[in-house]
Coordinates of C-alpha atoms and ligand atoms in Angstrom, one line a residue:
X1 CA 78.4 123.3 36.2
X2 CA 79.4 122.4 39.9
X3 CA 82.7 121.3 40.9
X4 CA 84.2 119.8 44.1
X5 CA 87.6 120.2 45.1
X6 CA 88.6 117.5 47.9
X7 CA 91.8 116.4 48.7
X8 CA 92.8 112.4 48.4
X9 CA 95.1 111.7 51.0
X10 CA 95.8 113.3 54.2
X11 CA 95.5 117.2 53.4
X12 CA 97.8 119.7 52.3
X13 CA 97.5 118.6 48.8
X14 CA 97.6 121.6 47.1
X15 CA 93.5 122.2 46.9
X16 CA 93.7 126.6 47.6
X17 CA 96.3 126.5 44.3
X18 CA 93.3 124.5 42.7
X19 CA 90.3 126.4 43.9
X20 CA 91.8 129.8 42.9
X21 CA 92.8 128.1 39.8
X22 CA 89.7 127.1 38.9
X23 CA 88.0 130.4 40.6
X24 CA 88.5 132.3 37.6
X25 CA 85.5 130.9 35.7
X26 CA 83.4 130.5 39.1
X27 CA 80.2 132.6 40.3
X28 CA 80.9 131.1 43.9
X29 CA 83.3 129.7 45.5
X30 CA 82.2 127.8 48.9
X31 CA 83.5 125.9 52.0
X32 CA 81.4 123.3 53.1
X33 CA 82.9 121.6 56.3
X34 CA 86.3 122.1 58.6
X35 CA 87.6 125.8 60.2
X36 CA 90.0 127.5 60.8
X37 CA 92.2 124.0 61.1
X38 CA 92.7 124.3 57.1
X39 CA 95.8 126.0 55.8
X40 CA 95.7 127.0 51.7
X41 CA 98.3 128.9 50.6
X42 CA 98.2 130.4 47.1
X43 CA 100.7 132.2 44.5
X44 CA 100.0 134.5 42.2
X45 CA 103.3 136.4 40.7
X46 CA 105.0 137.4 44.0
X47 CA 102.5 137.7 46.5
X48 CA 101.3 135.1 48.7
X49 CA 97.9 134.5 50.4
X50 CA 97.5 132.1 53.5
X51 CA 93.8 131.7 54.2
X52 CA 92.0 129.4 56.8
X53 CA 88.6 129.7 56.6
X54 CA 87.9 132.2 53.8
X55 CA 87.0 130.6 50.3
X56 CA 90.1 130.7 48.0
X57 CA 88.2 132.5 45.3
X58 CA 88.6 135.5 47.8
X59 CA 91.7 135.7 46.3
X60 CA 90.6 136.4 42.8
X61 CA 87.8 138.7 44.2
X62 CA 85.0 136.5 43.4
X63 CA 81.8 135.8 45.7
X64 CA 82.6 133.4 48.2
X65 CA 80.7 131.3 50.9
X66 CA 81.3 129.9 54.1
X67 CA 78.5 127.3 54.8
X68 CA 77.0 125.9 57.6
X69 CA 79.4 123.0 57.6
X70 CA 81.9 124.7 58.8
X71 CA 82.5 125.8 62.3
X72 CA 83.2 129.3 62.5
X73 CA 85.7 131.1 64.8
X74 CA 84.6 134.5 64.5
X75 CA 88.1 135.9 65.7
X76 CA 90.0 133.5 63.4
X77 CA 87.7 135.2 60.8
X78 CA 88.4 139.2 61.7
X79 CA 91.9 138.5 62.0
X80 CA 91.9 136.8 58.3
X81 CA 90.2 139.3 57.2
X82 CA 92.1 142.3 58.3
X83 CA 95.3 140.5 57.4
X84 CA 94.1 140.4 53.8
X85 CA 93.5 143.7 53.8
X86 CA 96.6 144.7 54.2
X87 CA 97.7 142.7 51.5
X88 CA 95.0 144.5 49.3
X89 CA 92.4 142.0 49.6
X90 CA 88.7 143.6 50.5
X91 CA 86.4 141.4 52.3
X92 CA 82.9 142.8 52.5
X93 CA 79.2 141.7 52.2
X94 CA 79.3 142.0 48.5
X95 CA 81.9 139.2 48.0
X96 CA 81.4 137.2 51.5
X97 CA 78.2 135.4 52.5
X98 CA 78.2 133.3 55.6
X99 CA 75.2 130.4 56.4
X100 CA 73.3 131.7 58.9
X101 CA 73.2 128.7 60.8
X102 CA 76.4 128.1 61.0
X103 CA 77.9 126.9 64.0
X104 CA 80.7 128.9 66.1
X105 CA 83.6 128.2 67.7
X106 CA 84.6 129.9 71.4
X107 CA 87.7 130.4 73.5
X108 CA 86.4 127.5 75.1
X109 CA 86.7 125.2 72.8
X110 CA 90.4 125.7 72.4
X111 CA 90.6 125.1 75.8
X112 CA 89.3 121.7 75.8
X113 CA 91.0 120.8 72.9
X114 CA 94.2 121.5 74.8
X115 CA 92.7 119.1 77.8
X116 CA 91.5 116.6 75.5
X117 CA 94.9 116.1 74.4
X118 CA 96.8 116.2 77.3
X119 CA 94.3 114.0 78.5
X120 CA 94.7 111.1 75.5
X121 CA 98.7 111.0 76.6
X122 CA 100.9 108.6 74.1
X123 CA 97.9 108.4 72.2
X124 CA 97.2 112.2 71.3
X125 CA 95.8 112.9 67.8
X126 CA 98.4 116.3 67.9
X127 CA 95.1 118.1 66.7
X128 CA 96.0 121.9 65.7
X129 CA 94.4 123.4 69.2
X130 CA 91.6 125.5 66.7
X131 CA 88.7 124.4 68.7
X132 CA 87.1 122.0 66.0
X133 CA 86.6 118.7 67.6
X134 CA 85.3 120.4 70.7
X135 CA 83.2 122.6 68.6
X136 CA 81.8 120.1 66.7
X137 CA 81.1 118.0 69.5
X138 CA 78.8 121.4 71.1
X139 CA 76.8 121.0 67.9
X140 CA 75.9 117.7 68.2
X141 CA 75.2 117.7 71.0
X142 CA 72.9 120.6 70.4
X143 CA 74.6 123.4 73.0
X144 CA 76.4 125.1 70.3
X145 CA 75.9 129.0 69.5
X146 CA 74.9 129.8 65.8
X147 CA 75.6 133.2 64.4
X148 CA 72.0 133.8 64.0
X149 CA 71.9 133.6 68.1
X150 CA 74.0 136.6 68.1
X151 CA 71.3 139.2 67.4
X152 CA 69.3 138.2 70.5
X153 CA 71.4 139.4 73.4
X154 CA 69.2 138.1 76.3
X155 CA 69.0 134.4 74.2
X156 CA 72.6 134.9 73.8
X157 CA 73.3 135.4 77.2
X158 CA 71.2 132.1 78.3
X159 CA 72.9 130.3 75.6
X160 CA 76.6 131.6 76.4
X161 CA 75.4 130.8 80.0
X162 CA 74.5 127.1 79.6
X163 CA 77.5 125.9 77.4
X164 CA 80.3 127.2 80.3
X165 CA 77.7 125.2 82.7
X166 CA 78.0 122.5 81.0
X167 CA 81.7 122.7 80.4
X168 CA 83.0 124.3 83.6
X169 CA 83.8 121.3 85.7
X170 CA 86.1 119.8 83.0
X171 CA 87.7 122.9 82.7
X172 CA 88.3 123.9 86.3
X173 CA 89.6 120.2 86.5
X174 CA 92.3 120.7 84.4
X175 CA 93.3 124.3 83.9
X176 CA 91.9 127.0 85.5
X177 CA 88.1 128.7 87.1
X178 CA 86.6 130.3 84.3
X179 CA 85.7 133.8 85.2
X180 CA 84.6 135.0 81.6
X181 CA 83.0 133.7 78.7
X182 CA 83.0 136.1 76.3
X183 CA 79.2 137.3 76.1
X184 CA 80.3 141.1 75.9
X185 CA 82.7 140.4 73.2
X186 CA 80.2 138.7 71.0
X187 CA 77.8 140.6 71.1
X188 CA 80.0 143.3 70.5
X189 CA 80.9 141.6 67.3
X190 CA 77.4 140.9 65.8
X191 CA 76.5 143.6 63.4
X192 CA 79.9 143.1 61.8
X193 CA 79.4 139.1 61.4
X194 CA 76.0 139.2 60.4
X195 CA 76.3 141.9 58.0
X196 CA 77.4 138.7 56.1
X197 CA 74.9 135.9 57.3
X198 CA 72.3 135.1 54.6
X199 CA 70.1 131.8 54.7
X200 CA 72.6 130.5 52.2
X201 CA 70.9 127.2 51.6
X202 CA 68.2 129.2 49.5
X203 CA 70.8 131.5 47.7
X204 CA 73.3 128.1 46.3
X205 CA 69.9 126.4 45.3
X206 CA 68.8 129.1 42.9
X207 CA 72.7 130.0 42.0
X208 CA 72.2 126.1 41.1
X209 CA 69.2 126.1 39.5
X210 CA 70.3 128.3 37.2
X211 CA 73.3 126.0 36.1
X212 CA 75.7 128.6 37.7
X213 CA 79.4 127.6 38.3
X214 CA 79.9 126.7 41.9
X215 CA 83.0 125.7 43.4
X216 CA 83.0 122.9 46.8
X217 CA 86.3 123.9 48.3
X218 CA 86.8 121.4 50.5
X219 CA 89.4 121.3 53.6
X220 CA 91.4 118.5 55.0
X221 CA 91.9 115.4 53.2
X222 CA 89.8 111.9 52.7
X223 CA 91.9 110.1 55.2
X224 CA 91.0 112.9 57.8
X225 CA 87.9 112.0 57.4
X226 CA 85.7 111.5 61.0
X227 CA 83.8 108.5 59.2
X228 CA 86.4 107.2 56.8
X229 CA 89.3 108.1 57.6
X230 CA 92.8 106.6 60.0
X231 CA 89.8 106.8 62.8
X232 CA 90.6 108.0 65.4
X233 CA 93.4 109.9 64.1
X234 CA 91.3 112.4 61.7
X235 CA 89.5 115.5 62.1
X236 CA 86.2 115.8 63.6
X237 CA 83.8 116.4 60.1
X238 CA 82.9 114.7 56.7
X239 CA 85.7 115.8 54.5
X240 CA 84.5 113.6 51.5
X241 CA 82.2 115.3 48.6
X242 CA 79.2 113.9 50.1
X243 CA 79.7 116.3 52.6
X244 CA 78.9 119.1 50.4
X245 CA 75.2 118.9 50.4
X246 CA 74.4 118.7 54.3
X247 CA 77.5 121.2 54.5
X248 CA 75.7 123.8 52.3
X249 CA 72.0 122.8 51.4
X250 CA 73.0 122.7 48.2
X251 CA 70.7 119.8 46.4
X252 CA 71.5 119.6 42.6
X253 CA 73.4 116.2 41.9
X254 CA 73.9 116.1 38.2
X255 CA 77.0 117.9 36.0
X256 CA 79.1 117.8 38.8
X257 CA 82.9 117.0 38.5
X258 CA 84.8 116.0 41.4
X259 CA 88.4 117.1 41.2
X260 CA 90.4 114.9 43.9
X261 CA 93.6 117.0 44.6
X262 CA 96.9 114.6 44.8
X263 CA 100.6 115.0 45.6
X264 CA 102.7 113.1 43.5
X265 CA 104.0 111.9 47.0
X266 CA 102.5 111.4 50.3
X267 CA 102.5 113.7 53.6
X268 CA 100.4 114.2 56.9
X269 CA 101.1 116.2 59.6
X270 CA 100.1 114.9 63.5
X271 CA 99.7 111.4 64.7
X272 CA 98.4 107.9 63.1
X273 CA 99.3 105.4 60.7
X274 CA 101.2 106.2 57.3
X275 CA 102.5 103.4 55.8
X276 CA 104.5 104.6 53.0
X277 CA 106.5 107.2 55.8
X278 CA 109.7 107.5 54.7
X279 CA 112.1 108.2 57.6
X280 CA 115.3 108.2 55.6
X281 CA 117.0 110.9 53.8
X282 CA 114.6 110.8 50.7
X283 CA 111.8 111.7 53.4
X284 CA 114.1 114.3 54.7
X285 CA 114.5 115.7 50.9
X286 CA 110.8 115.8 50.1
X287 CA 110.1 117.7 52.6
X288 CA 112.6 120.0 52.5
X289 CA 112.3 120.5 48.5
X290 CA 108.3 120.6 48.9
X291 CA 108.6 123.0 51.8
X292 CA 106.2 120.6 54.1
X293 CA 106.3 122.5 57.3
X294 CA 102.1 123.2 58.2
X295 CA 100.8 126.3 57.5
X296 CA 98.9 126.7 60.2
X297 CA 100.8 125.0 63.3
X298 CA 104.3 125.3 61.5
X299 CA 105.5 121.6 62.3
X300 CA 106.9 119.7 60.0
X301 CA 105.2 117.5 57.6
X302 CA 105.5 113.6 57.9
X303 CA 106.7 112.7 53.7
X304 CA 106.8 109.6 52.0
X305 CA 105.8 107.9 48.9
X306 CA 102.7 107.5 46.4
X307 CA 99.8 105.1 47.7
X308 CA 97.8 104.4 45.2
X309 CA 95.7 101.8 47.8
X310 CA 94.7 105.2 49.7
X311 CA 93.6 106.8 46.4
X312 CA 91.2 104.3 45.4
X313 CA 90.0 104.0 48.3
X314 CA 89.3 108.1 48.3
X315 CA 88.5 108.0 44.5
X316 CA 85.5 105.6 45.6
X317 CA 84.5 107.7 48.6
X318 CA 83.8 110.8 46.6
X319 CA 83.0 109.7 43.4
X320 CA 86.1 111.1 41.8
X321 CA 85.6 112.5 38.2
X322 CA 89.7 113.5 37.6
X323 CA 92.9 113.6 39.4
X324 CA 95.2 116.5 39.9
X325 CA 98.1 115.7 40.2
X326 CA 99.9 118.5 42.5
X327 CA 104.2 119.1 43.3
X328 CA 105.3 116.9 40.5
X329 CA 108.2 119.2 40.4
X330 CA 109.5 118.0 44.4
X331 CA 110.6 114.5 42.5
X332 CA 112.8 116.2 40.1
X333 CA 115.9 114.6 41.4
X334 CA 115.2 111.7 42.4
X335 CA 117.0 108.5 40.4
X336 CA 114.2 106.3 41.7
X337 CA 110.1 106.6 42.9
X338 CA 108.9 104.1 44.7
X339 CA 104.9 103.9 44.3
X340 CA 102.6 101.7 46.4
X341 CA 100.8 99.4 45.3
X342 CA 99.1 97.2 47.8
X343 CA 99.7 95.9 51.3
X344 CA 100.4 93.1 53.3
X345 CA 98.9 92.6 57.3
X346 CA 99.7 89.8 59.0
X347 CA 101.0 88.1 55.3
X348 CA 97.4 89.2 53.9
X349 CA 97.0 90.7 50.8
X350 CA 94.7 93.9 51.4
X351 CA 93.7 96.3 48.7
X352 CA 92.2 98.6 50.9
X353 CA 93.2 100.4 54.2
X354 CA 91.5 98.2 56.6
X355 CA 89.2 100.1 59.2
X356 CA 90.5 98.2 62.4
X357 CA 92.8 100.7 64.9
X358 CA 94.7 97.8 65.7
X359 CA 96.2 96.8 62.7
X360 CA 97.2 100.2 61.9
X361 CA 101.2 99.2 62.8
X362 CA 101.1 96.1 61.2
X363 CA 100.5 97.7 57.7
X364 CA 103.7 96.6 55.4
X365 CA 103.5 98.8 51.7
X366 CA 104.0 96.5 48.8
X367 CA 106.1 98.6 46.3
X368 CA 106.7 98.9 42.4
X369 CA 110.0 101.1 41.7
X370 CA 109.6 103.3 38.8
X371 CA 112.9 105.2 37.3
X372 CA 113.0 109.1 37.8
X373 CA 113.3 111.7 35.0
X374 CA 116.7 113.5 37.0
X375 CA 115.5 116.8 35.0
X376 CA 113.6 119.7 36.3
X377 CA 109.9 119.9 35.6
X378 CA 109.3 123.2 37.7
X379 CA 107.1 125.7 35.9
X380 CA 106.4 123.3 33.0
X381 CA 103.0 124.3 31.9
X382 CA 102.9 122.2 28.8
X383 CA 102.3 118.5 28.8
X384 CA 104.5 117.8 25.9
X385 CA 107.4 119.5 27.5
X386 CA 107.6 117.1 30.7
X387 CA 110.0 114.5 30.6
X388 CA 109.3 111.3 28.8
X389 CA 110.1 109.7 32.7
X390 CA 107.8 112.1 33.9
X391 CA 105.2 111.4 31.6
X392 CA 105.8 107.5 31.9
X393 CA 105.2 107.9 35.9
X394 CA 102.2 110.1 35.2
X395 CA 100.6 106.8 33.3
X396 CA 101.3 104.1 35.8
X397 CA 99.8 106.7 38.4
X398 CA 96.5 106.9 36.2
X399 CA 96.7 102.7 35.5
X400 CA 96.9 102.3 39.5
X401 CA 94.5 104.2 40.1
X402 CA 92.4 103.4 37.2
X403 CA 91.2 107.3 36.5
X404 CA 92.7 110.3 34.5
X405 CA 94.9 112.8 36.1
X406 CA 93.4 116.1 34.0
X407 CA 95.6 118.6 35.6
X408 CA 99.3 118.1 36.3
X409 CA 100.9 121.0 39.1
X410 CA 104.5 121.5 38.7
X411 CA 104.9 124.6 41.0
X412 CA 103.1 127.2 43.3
X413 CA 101.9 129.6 40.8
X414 CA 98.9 129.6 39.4
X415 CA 100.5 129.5 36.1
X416 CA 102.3 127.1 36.7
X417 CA 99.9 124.3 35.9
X418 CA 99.4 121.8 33.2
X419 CA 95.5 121.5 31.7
X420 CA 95.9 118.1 30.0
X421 CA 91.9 118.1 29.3
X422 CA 91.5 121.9 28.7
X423 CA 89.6 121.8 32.0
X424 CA 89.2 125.3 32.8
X425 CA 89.3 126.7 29.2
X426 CA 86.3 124.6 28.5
X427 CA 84.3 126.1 31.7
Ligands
LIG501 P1 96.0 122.7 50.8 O1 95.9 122.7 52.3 O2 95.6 121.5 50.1 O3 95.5 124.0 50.2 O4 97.6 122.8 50.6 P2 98.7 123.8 51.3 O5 98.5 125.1 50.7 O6 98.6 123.6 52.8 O7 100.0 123.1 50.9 C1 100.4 123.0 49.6 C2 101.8 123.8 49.5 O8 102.4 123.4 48.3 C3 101.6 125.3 49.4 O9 102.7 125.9 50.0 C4 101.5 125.6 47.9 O10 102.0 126.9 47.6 C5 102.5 124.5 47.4 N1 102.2 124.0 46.0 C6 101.0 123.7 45.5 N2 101.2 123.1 44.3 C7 102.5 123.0 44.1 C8 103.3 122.4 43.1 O11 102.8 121.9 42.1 N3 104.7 122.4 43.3 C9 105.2 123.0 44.4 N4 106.6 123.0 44.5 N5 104.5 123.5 45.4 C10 103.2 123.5 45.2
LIG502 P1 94.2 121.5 54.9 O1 92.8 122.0 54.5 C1 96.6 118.7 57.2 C2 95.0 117.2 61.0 C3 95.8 117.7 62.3 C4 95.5 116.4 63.1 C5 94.1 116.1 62.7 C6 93.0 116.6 63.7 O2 95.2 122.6 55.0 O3 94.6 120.3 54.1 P2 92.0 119.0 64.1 O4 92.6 120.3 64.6 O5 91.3 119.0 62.8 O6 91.1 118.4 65.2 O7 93.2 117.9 64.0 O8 93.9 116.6 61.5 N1 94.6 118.4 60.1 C7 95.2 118.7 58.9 N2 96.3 118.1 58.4 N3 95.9 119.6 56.5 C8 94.8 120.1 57.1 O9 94.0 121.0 56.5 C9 94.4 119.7 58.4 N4 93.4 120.0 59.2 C10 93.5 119.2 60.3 O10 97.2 117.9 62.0 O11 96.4 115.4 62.8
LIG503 MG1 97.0 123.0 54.0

């Protein structure tokens, strides 16, 4: 069985609680497009894990993969690596593969991801300054460096050599003469990174072909997405499920389920258009009782309410099976939820979030209220035991969006996590 974790609205939804979750009955566990941009944060008992490009499954020492997707930043990756370690987490070659062809990301392209927004002015995406649009951009534009380069070190050197060509003038333009660029280092690093590189393409199909359980964890959130998301205010890769099989190689397209990972609110962090933004106290309480400051560039996360128009629209996109429904426990106090239900641009009915850049401020949220529950639900890992408020807001969430919510989070423990559908029991 295959399953793809995405998130629904504009990341941080809760998808590494999920993916380790879930990990427990998974042979792999696999990221398939992003870098070191993502921020997962999981809790087991009293420990807590931040990871960034590692596979959450690492957590629960199970074989992970980082496929070719993603764009690799292979300091990002030591430093992850040694950090788990001292929480007591081994990453080696038997539990870490890493696509051979996978794409990297230089000191460079943090650089230019500085410059490119500096450069935008007012209109700067506030990107997290990891090098991924710029390292992105090297691949298509076929200049990038691969992993699989570094175990030529004359190719290397010719390849290191062209991309700061190409780059320099830019570069010089804006900051500072590059006088280094990092061939030494690299190829210092080499034997360590490709003591995980495998053509993993060939290893997921037969993991696949023998109905293994694989886990898509994907990073980033629908509406980040570089096709179909708040363009241009979205990261620079296919964050949808679809993404999964260029991201990977992997080609098997039946018994898949495709969990779409939901707050029972709404938050984004960095510019664009959010049109259920609360910037009232309530905003000010959701994040402060859902603890929405990124994990990665520690600024604080944009709240507001439920839109179900954005979760159609991402159920659509990635041919969502089932719902999680993550943080239920952050709307505890609240006397009344607002949930949105449509829009209005322009005094025009929209059911969707329209793809023109200059509409974006005219969107108005069309709102039902629905009562709160006013009791706690943190912890509750039975579905019976939520309030009947709860449950009531649970069911106008699923009619909205016309599919089931299977899996109802009501804190940051693994344990703390409702199975409605016996999901993982039935794995
Ligand atoms: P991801 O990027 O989608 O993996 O999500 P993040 O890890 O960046 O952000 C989700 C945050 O909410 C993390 O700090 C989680 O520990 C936490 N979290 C996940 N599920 C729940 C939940 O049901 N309730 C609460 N209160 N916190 C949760
Ligand atoms: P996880 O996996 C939330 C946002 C950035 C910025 C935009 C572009 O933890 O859900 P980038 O550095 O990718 O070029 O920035 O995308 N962004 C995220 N927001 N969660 C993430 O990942 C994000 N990764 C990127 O804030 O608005
Ligand atoms: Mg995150």
């Amino acid at each position: 069985m295959f399953y793809t974790i995405v998130g629904t609205q504009w990341g941080d939804e809760g998808k590494g609680k999920i993916v380790d979750w879930i990990s427990s009955k998974a042979d792999l566990i696999v990221r398939y497009q992003g870098g070191n941009n993502a921020g997962h944060t999981i809790k087991v008992d009293n420990n807590v894990y931040k990871l960034n490009l590692l596979p959450s499954g690492i957590i629960n020492n199970k074989k992970c993969a980082i496929g070719n997707g993603v764009v690799l930043d292979p300091w990002a990756l030591i430093n992850e690596i040694n950090n788990l370690k001292e929480q007591g987490i081994e990453v080696n070659e038997d539990n870490l593969y890493i696509a051979d062809n996978i794409c990297l990301i230089l000191p460079i392209h943090k650089l230019l991801d500085e410059i490119n927004e500096i450069t935008r002015g007012k209109k700067e995406l506030g990107t997290t300054k990891k090098g991924i649009g710029p390292a992105y951009e090297d691949k298509v534009g076929r200049r990038a460096i691969r992993i699989c380069d570094l175990k030529d070190p004359t190719f290397l050197k010719q390849k290191i050599d062209n991309l700061y060509e190409f780059h320099k003038d830019k570069i010089s333009k804006h900051i500072h003469k590059i006088t280094h660029n990092y061939y030494e280092e690299l190829l210092s690093m080499s034997n360590y990174l490709n003591s995980f590189s495998v053509p993993l393409w060939k290893i997921i199909n037969e993991l696949g072909q023998k109905n293994k359980n694989i886990v898509f964890e994907g990073a980033q959130g629908s509406m980040l997405d570089i096709d179909f998301g708040t363009y241009p205010y979205v990261t620079s890769s296919n964050t949808i499920s679809g993404q999964i099989f260029s991201g990977t190689g992997f080609s098997y397209r039946n018994d898949h389920k495709v969990l779409g990972i939901t707050k029972a609110y709404t938050t984004r962090v960095g510019s664009g258009p959010f049109p259920t933004e609360l910037m009232d106290e309530i905003g000010e309480h959701l994040g402060e009782k859902g603890q929405e400051f990124g994990t990665v560039t520690k600024r604080k996360r944009r709240c507001g309410w439920f839109d179900s128009v954005l979760l159609k629209q991402s159920i659509k996109l990635n041919g969502i099976t089932d719902i999680v429904l993550t943080k239920l426990d952050v709307l505890d106090e609240l006397k009344e939820i607002n949930v949105c239900t449509g829009y209005l641009i322009d005094n025009k009915h929209y059911d969707y979030l329209p793809s023109e850049e200059f509409l974006f401020d005219k969107i108005k949220p069309i709102y039902k209220k629905v009562a709160g529950w006013e009791k706690s639900t943190a912890g509750v890992y039975k579905f019976d035991a939520l309030p009947e408020n709860a449950k009531k807001y649970i069911k106008i969430l699923e009619d909205l969006m016309e599919t089931n919510i299977s899996i109802v989070s009501t804190g940051p423990d693994r344990k703390e996590t409702i199975d409605i559908n016996g999901t993982l029991s039935n794995i």
